[in-house]
CSV table of C-alpha atoms in Angstrom, one decimal:
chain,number,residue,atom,x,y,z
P,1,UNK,CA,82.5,61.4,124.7
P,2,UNK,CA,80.2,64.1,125.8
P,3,UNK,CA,80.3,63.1,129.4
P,4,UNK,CA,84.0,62.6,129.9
P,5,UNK,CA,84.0,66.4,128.5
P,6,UNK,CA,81.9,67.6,131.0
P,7,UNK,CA,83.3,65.3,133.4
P,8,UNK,CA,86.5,66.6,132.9
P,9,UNK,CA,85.4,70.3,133.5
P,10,UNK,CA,83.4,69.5,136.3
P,11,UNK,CA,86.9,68.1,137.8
P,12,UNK,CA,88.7,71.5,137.1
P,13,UNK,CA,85.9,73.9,138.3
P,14,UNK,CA,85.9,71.7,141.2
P,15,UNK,CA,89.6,72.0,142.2
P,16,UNK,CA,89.5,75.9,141.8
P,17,UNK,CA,86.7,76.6,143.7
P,18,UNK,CA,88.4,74.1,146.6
P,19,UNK,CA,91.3,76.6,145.7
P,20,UNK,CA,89.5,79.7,146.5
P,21,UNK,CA,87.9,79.2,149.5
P,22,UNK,CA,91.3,79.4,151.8
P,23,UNK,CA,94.1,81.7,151.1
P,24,UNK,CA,97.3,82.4,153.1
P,25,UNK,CA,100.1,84.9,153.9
P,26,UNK,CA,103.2,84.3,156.2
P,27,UNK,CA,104.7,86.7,158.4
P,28,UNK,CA,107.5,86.6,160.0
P,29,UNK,CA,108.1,87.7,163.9
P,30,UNK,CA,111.8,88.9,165.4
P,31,UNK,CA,113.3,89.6,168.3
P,32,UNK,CA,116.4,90.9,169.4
P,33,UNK,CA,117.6,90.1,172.9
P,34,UNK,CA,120.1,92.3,174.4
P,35,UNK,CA,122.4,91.9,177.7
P,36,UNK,CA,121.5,93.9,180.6
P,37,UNK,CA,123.8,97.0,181.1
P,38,UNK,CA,125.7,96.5,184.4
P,39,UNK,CA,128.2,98.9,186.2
P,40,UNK,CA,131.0,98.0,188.8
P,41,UNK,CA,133.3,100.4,190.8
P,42,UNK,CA,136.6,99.6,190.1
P,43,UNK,CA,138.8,102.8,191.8
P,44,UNK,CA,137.3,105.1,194.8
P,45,UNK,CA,137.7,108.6,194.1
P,46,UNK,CA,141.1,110.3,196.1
P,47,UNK,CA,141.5,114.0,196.4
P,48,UNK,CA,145.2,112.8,198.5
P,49,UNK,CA,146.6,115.6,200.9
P,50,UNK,CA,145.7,119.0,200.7
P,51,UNK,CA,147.1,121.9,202.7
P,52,UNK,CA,144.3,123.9,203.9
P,53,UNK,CA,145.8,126.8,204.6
P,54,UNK,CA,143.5,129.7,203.5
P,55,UNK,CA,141.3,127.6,202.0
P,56,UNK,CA,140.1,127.0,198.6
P,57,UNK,CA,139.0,124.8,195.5
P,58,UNK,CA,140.8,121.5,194.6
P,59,UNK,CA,139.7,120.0,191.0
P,60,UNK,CA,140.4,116.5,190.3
P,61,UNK,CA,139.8,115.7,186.9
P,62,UNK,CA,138.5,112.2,185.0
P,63,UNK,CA,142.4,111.4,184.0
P,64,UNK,CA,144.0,112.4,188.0
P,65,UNK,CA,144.7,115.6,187.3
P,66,UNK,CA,144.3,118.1,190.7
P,67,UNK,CA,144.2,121.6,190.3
P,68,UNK,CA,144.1,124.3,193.1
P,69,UNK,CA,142.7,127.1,193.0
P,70,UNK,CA,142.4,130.4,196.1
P,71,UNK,CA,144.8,129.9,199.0
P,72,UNK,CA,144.6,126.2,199.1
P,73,UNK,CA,147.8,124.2,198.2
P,74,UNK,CA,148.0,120.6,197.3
P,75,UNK,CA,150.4,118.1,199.0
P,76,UNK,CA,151.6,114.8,198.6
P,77,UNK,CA,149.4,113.6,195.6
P,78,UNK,CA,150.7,109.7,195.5
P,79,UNK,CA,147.2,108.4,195.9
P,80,UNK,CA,145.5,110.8,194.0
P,81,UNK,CA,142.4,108.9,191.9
P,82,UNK,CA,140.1,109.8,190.0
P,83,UNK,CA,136.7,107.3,190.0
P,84,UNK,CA,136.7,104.5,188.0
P,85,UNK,CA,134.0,102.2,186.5
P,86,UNK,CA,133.8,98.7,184.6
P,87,UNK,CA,130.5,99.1,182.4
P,88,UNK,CA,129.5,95.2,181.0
P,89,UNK,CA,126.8,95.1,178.7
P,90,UNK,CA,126.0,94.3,174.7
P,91,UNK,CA,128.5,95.1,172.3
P,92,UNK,CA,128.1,97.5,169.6
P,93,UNK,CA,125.8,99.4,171.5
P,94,UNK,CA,125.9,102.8,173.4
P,95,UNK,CA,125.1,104.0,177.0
P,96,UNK,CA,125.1,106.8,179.4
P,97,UNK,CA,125.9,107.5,182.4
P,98,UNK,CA,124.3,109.9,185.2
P,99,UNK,CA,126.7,111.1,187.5
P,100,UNK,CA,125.9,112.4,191.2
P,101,UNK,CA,124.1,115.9,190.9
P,102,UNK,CA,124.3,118.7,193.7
P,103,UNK,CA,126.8,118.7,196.4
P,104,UNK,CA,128.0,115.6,198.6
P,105,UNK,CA,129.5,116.1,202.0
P,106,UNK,CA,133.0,114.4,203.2
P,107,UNK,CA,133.1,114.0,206.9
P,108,UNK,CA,135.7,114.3,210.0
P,109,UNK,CA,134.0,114.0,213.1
P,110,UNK,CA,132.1,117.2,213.0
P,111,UNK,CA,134.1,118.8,210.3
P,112,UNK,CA,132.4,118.7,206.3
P,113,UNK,CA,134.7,119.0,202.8
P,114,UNK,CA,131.8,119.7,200.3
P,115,UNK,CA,131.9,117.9,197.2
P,116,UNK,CA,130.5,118.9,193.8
P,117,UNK,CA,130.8,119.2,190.1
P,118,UNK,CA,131.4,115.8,188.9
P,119,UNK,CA,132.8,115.1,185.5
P,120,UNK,CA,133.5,112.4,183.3
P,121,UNK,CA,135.7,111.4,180.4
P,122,UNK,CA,132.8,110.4,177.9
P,123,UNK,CA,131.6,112.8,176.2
P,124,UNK,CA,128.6,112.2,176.1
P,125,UNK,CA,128.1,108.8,175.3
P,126,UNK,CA,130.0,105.9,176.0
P,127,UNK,CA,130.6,102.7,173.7
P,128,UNK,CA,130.5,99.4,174.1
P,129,UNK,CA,132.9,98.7,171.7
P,130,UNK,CA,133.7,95.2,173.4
P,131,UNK,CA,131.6,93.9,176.0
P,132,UNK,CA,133.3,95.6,178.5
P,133,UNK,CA,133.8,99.7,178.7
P,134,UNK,CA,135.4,102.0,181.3
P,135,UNK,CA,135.6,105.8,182.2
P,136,UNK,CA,136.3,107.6,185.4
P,137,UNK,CA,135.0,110.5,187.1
P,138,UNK,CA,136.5,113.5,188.7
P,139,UNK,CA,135.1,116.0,190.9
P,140,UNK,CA,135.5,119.0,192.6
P,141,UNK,CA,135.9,120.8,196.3
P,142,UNK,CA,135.8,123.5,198.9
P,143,UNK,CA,138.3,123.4,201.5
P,144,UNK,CA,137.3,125.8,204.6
P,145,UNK,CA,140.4,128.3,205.8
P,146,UNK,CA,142.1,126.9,208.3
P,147,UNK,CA,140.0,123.4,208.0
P,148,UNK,CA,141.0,120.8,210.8
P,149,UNK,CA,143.5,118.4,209.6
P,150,UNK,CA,142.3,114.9,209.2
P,151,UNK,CA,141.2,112.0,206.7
P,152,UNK,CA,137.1,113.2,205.3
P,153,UNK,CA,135.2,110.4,203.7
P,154,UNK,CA,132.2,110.5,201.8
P,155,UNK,CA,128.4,109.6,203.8
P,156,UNK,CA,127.2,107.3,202.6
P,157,UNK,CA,127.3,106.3,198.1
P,158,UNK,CA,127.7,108.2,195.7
P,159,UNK,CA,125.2,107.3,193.1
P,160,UNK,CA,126.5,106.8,189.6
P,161,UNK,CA,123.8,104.9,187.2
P,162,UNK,CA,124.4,103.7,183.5
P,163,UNK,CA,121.7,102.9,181.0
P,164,UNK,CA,121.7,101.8,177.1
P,165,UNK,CA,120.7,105.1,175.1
T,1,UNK,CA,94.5,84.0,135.1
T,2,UNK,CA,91.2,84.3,137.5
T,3,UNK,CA,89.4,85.9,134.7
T,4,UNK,CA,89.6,82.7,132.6
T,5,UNK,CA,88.8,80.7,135.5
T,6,UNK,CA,85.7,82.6,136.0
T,7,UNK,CA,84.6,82.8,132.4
T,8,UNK,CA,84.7,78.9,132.6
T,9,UNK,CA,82.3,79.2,135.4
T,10,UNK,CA,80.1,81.1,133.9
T,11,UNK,CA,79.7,78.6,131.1
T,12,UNK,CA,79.5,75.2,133.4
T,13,UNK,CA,76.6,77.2,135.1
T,14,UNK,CA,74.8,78.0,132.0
T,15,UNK,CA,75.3,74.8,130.7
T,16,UNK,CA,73.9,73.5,134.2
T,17,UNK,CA,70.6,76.0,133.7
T,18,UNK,CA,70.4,74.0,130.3
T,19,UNK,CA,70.5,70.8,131.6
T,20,UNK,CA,68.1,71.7,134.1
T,21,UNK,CA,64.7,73.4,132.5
T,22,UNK,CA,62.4,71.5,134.2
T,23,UNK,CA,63.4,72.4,137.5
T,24,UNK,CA,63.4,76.2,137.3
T,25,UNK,CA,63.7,77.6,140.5
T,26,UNK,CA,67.6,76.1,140.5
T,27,UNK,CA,68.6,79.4,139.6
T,28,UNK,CA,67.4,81.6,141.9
T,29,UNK,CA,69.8,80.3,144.5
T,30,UNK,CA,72.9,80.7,142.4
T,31,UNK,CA,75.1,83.0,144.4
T,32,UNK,CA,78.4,84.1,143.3
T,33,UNK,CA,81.4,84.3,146.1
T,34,UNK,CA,84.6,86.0,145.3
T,35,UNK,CA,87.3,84.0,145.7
T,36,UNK,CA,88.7,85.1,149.6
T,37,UNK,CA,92.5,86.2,149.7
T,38,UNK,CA,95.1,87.9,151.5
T,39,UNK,CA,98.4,89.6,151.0
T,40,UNK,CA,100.8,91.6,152.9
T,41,UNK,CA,100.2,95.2,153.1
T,42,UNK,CA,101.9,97.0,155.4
T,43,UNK,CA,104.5,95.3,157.3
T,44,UNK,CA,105.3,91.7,156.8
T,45,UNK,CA,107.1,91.7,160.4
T,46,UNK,CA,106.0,91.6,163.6
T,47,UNK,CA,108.8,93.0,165.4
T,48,UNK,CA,109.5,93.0,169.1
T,49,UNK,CA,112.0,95.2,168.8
T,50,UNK,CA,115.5,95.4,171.3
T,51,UNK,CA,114.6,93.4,174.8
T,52,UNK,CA,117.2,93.2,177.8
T,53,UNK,CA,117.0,89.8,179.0
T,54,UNK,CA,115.2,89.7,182.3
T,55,UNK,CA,116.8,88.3,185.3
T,56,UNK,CA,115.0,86.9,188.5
T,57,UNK,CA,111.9,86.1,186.3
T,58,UNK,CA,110.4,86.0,183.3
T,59,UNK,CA,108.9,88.9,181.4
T,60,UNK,CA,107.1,89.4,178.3
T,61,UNK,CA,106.6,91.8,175.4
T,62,UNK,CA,103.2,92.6,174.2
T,63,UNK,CA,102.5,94.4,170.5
T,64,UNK,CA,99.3,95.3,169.8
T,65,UNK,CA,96.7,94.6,167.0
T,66,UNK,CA,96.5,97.7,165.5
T,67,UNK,CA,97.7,100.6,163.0
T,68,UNK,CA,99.8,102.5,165.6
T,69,UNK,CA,100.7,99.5,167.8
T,70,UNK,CA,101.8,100.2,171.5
T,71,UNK,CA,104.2,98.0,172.8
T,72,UNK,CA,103.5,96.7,176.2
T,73,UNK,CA,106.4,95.4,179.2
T,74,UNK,CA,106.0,92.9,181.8
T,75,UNK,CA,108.7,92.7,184.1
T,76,UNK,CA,111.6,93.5,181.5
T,77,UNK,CA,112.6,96.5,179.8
T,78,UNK,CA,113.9,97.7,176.1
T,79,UNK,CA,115.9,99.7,174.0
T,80,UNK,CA,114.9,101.9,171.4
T,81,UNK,CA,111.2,103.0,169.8
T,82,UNK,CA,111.2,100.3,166.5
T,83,UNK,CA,108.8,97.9,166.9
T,84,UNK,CA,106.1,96.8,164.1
T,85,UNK,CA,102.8,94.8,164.0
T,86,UNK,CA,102.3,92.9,160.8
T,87,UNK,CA,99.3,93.7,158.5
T,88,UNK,CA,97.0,92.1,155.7
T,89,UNK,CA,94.4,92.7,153.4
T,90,UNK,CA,91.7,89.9,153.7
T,91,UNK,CA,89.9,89.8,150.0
T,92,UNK,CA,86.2,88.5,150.9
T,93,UNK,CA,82.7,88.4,149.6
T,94,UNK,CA,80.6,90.3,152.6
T,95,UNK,CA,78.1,88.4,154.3
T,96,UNK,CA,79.8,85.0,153.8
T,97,UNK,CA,81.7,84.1,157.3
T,98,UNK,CA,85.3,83.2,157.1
T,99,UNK,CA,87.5,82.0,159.6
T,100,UNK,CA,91.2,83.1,160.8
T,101,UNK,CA,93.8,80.9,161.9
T,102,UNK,CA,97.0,82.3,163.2
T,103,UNK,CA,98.9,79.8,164.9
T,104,UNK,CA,100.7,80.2,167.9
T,105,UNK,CA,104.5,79.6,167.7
T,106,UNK,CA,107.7,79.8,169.1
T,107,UNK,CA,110.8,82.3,167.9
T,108,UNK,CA,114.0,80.3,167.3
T,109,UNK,CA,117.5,81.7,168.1
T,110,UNK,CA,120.8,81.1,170.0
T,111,UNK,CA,118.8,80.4,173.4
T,112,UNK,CA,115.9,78.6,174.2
T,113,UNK,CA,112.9,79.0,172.0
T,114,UNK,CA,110.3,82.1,173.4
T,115,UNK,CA,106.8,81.3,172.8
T,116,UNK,CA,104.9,83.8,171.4
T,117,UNK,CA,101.1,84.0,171.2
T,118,UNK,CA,99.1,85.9,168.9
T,119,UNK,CA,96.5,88.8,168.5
T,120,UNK,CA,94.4,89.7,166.0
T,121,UNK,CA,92.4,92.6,165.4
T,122,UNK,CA,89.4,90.6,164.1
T,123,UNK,CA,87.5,87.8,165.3
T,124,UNK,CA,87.9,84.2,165.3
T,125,UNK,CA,85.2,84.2,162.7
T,126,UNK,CA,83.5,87.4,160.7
T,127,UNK,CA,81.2,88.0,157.7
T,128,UNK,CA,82.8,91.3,157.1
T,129,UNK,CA,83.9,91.2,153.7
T,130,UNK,CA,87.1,92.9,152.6
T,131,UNK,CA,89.0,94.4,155.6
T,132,UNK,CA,92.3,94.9,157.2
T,133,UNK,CA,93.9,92.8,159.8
T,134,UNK,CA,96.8,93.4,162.3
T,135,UNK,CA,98.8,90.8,163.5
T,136,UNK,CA,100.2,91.0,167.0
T,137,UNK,CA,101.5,88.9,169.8
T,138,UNK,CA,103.0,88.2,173.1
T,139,UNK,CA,106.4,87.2,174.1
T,140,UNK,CA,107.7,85.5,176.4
T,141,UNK,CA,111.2,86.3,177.4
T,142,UNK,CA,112.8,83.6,179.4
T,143,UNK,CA,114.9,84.5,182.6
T,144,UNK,CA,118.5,84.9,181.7
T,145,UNK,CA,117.8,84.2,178.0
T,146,UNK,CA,120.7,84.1,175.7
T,147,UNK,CA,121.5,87.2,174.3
T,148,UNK,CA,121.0,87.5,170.2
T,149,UNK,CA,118.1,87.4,167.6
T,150,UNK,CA,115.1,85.2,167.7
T,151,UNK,CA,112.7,84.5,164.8
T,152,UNK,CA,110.2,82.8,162.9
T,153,UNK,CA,107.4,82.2,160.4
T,154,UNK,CA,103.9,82.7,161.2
T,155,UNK,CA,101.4,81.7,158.2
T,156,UNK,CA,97.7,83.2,158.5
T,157,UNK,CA,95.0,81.2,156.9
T,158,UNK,CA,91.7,82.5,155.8
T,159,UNK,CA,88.8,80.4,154.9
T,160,UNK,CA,84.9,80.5,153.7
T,161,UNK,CA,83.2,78.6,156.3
């Protein structure tokens, strides 16, 4: 009877000390894996005709407005534009957008247009509300008095970058 | 719970000192352990945070060992600052070594599984007694890897050698 007692205790001090000499926690790890932002041009930027005449500034703004101001007077504005971009990236989450910086030049032959101050429509953010966002930028500039007639393109890209905030 | 458990040990070893008289010097080797534990302290998740999926290559995300973790990027790049190392407090007699076991794994989601690898802040083995550890790890990030979250279940074992 004695020995099965002892037995028996020998058998339960056994099992807890097995017990104690290996613990354990779990953790758990995560992730969250998120599209990469991407931006396409959808609409060039148009400043349409413009009259010289004593020269001047022409504003275009993010939703095609132009405005003139100084001697310059704004013609046929059919194909007036303001940029446009497709931003594809992660729903639900924000971005934003650098826009050129400093003036640009437009080019005729030997003739310039500079091109400056551009603006968007976000304010300050943009959302990603689906996976797809737009906005459009505007921009502003200098006509020279009496500046030669002709079509004046941008050299080379205008940079315009987006990234998630 | 462990008090009772250790008054019964206290009486099987007297009763053993009885049993044994003769042979006296059977007590001068009796050495009592603590039992060796470990629980969640800090953090219980070792977050990677917001990754954009790479694209051309792979990339990985690396979160380090420690109290103030730094996150680390290969050849992909992230959103936001939150990011989190898990941490532990190891229970231990010092002096007695003890080995810890943190499996590798893989985190689970809408894509292909990432395998993640971990890092500790302590040795393989370590005599150390009570002290702190830091779970880290790095992750792979496929190339083009679905978008969504990915997780899993690391256990950490610690045990007396």
């Amino acid at each position: 009877m004695k020995s099965l007692q002892l037995f028996l205790m020998a058998l339960f001090l056994g099992a807890t000390a097995l017990g104690q000499t290996q613990a354990t926690a779990s953790f758990s790890a995560s992730v969250t894996i998120i599209e990469p932002i991407g931006i396409t041009n959808t609409s060039d930027m148009n400043f349409a005709a413009i009259d010289a005449k004593g020269g001047g500034v022409v504003v275009l703004t993010p939703d095609n407005g132009r405005f003139a101001s100084g001697k310059v007077q704004l013609a046929d504005g059919t194909d007036v534009s303001a940029a446009s971009f497709r931003v594809s990236g992660q729903q639900g989450f924000s971005f934003s957008v650098t826009l050129p910086d400093g003036e640009y030049l437009l080019a005729n032959g030997s003739q310039n247009i500079i091109l400056k101050d551009f603006t968007s429509n976000l304010e300050g953010a943009g959302d990603l509300t689906s996976r797809s966002s737009e906005f459009r930028v505007g921009a502003t500039v200098e006509i020279q008095p009496g500046q030669n007639p002709g079509t004046y393109k941008s050299v080379g890209y205008l940079p315009v970058t987006v990234h998630y905030n | 719970m462990k008090k009772i458990t250790f008054i019964l040990f206290a009486l099987l070893s007297g009763t053993a000192f009885g049993q044994a008289t003769a042979t006296e010097s059977a007590t001068g080797t009796a050495e009592i352990v603590k039992p060796i534990g470990i629980t969640n302290t800090g953090s219980s998740i070792l977050d990677f945070g917001k990754v954009i999926v790479p694209t051309g290559a792979s990339g990985s995300v690396q979160i380090t060992a420690a109290a103030a973790p730094v996150r680390n990027l290969t050849g992909l790049d992230v959103i936001g600052t939150t990011f989190s190392s898990a941490e532990f407090a190891i229970t231990a007699s010092a002096n007695n070594n003890y080995k810890i076991t943190i499996p590798e794994t893989e985190l689970s989601g809408p894509g292909d599984p990432m395998p993640l690898v971990p890092i500790s802040n302590l040795p393989l083995v370590s005599n150390k007694g009570d002290q702190i550890l830091y779970v880290g790890g790095t992750l792979t990030v496929n190339d083009g890897q679905t978008e969504g979250t990915y997780s899993g279940i690391i256990t950490v074992t610690v045990e007396y050698e």
